[in-house]
Short mmCIF file of C-alpha atoms in Angstrom, two decimals:
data_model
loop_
_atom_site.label_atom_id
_atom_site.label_comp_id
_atom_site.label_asym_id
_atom_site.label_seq_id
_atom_site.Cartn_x
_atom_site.Cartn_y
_atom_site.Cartn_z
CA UNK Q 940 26.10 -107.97 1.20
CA UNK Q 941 24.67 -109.55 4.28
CA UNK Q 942 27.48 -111.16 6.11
CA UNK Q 943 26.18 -114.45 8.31
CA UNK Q 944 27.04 -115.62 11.83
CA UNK Q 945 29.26 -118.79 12.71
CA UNK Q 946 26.16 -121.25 12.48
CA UNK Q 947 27.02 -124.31 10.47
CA UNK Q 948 24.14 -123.68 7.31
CA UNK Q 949 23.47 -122.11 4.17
CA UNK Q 950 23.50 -118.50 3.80
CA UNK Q 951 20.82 -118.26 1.58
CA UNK Q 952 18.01 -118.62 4.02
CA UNK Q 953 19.07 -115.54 6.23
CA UNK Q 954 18.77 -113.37 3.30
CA UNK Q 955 15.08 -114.49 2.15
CA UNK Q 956 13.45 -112.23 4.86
CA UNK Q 957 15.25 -109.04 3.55
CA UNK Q 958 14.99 -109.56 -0.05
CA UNK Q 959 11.72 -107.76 -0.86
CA UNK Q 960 12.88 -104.58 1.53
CA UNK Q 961 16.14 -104.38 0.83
CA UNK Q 962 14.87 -104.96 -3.34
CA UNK Q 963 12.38 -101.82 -3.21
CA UNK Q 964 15.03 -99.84 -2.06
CA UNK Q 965 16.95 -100.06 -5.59
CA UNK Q 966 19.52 -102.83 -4.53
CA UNK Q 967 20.10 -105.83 -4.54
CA UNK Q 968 21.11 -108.25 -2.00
CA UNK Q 969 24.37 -110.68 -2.32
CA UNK Q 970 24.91 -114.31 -1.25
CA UNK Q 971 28.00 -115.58 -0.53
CA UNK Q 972 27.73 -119.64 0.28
CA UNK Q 973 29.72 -120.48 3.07
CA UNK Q 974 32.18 -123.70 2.28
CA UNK Q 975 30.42 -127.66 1.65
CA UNK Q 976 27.21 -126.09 0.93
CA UNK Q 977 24.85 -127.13 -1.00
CA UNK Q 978 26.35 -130.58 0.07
CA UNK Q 979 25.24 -134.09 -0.03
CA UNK Q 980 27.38 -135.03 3.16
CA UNK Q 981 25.29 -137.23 5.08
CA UNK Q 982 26.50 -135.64 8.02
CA UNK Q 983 24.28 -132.59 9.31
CA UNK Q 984 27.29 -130.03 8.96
CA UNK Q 985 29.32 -131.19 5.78
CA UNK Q 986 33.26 -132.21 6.15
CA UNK Q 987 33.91 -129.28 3.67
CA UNK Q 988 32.73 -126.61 6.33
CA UNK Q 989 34.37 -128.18 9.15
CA UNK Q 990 37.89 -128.56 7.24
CA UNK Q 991 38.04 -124.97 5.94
CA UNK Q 992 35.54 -122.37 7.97
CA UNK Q 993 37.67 -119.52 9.26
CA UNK Q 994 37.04 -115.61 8.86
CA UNK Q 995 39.64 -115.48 7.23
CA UNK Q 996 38.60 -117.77 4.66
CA UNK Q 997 35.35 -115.37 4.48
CA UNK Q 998 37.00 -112.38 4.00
CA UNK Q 999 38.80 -113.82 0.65
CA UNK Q 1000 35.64 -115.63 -0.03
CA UNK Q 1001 33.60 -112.36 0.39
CA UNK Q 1002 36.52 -110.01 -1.67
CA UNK Q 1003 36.84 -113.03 -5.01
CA UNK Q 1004 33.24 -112.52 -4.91
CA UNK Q 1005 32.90 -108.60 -5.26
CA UNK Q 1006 35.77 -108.73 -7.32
CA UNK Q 1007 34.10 -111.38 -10.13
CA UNK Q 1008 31.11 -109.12 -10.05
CA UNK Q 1009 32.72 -106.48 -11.92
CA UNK Q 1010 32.54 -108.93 -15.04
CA UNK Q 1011 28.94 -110.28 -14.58
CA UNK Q 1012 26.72 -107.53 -13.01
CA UNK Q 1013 25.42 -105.45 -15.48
CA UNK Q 1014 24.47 -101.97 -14.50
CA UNK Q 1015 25.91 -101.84 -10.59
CA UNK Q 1016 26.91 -99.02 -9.36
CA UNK Q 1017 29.92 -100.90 -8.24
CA UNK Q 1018 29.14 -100.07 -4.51
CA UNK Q 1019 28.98 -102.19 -1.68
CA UNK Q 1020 27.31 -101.82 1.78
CA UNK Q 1021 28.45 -104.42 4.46
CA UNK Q 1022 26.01 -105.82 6.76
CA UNK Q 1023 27.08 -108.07 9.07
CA UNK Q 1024 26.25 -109.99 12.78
CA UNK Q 1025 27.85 -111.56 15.23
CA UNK Q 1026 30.69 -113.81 13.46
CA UNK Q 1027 29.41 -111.62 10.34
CA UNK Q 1028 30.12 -108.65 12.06
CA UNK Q 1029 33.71 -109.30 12.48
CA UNK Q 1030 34.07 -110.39 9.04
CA UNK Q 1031 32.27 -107.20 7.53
CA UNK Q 1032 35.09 -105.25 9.90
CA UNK Q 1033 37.96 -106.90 8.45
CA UNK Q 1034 36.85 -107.17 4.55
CA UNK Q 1035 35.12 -103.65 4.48
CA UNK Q 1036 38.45 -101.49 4.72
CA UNK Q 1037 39.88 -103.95 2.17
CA UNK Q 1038 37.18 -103.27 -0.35
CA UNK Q 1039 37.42 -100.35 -2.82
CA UNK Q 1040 34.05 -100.86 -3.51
CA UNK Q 1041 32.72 -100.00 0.00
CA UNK Q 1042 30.47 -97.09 0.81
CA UNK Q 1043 28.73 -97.98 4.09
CA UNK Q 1044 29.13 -100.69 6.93
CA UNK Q 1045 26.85 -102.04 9.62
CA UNK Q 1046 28.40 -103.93 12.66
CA UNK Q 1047 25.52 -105.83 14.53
CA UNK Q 1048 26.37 -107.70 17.79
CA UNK Q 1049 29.67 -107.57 16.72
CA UNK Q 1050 31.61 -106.14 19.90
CA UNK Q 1051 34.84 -105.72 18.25
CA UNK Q 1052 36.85 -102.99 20.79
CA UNK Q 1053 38.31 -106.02 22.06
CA UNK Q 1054 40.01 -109.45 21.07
CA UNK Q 1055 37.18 -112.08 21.27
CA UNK Q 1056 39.39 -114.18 23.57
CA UNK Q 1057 39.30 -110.97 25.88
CA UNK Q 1058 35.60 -110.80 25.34
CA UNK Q 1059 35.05 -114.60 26.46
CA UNK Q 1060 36.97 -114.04 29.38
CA UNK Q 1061 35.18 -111.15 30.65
CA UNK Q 1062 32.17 -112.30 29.41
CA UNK Q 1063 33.04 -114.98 31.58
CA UNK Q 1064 34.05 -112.88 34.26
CA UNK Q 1065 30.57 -111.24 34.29
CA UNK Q 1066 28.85 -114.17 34.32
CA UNK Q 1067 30.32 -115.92 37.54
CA UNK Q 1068 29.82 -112.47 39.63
CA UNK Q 1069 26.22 -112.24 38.43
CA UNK Q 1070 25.91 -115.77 40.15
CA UNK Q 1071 27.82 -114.80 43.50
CA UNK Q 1072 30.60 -116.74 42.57
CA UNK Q 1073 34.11 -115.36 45.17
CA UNK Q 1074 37.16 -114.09 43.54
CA UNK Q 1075 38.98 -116.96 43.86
CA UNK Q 1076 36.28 -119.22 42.00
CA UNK Q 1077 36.69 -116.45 39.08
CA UNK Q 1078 40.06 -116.49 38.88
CA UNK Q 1079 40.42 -119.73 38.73
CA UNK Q 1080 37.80 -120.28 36.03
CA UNK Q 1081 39.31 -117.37 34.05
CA UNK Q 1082 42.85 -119.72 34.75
CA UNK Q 1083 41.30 -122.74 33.28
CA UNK Q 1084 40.21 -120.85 30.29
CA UNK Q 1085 43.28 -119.05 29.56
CA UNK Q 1086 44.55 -122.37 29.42
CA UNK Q 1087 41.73 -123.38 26.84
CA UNK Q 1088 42.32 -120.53 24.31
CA UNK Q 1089 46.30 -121.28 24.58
CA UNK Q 1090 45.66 -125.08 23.51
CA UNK Q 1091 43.58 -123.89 20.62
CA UNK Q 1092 46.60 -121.34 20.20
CA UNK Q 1093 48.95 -124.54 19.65
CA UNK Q 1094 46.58 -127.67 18.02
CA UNK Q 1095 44.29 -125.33 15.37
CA UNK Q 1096 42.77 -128.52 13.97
CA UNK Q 1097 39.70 -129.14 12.38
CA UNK Q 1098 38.93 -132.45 13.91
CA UNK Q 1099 38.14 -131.02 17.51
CA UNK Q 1100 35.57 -128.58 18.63
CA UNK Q 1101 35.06 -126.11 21.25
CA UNK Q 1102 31.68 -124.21 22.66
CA UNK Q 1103 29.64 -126.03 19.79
CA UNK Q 1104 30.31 -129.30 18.32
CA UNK Q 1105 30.81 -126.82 14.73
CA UNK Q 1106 32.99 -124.38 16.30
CA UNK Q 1107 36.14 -126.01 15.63
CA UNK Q 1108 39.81 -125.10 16.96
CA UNK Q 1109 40.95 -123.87 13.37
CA UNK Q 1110 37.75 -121.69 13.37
CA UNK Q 1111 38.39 -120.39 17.25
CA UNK Q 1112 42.56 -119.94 16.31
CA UNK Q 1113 41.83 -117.68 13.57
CA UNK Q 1114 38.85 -115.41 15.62
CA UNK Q 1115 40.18 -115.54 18.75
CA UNK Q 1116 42.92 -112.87 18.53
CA UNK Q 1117 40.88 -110.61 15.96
CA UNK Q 1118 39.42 -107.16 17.08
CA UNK Q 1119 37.22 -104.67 14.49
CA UNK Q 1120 39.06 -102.01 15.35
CA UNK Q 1121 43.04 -102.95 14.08
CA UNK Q 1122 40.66 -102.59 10.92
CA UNK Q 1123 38.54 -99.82 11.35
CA UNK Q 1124 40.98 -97.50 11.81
CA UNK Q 1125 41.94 -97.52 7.90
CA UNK Q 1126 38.10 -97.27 6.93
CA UNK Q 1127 36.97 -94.35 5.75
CA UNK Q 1128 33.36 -94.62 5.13
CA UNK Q 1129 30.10 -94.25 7.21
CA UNK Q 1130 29.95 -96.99 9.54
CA UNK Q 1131 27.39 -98.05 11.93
CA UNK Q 1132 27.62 -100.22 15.27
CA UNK Q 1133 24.86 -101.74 16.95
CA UNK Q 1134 24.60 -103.89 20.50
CA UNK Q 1135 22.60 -105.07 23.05
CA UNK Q 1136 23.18 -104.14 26.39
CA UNK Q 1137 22.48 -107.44 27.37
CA UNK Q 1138 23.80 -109.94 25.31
CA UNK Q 1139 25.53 -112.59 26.72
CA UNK Q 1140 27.74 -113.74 23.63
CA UNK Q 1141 29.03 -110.36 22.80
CA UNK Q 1142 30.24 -108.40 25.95
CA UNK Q 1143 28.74 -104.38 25.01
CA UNK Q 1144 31.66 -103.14 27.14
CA UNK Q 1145 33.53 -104.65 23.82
CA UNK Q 1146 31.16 -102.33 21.16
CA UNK Q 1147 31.44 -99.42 23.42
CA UNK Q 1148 35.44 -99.87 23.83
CA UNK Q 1149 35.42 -100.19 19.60
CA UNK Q 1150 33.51 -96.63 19.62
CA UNK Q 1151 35.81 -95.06 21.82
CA UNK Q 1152 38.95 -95.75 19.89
CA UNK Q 1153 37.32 -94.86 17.11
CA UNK Q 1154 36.24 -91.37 18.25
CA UNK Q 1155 39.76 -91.16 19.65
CA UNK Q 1156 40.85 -91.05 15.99
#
């Protein structure tokens, strides 16, 4: 199952690329459509997707669907492996443990050791001192966006957006306080983490924090 990111479009284009590879290794690879899609909303990123897109929402989209194949997938082995990045790497964290039918998980850009609201803040953070900026210009950037994540905290509507005209408050409320590893810990299968040094979405300090509480376990 390859798990998407938070772009606003149909899963089914991400996984044309790895169907022949991931095919002549014996498997198969699994689509889950993400909400209002295929849609004939005349708007470029349907009402459907923008009402009900949380990771939440994937996780119980992503579990109905592993569940139904028991009853219409002749001859599988009835084992999953997880692949997931960026928003899809949080997902594949939180429905992996959940899923009896798990037997291998891959975590790409994904950070996860942290809360993503503590990963946009230091992401933030890192950004401003890379650019000079004082202390006091940080902190009061860091302020102003504390104060962002706590409105999202208290209106998580679907008819505002934040950092991407898709990326609505109800989406942000439900990620925001998430972190991989209040998951991870109950997983008991091979799992396998993978981030740039130098990505700018995901902090790596995040992926490398996830590892380390894991290995503390």
């Amino acid at each position: 199952v390859i798990l998407q990111g938070s772009s606003c479009k149909s899963a089914r284009a991400d996984h044309q690329k790895y169907q022949i590879p991931i095919n002549a290794m014996n498997m198969a690879i699994v689509t889950v459509e993400k909400r209002g899609f295929p849609s004939a909303d005349s708007n470029p990123c349907p009402t459907e997707y923008l009402e009900n897109n949380t990771v939440d929402d994937r996780v119980n989209d992503y579990l109905t669907v592993v569940a139904d194949l028991h009853s219409r997938a002749a001859g599988w082995n009835q084992q999953v492996i997880w692949i997931g990045g960026s928003e899809g790497a949080t997902v594949a964290a939180l429905v992996a443990p959940k899923a009896s039918e798990t037997v291998a998980t891959v975590l790409i850009a994904g950070g996860g050791g942290m809360t993503m609201a503590n990963e946009i803040v230091l992401l933030t953070e890192k950004d401003l001192r890379s650019k000079g900026a004082s202390d006091a210009e940080v902190q009061n950037a860091t302020r102003e966006l504390n104060a962002q994540i706590q409105e999202i905290f208290a209106n998580p509507t679907s008819s505002k957006s934040w950092l991407g005209e898709t990326n609505t408050y109800k989406w942000w409320a439900a990620i925001l306080p998430k972190d991989s590893f209040s998951a991870l810990k109950e997983l008991k299968t091979p799992l396998y983490i993978v981030q740039g040094t130098k990505d700018t979405s995901v902090p790596v300090e995040s992926a490398d924090l996830l590892v380390k509480k894991l290995r503390e376990l």
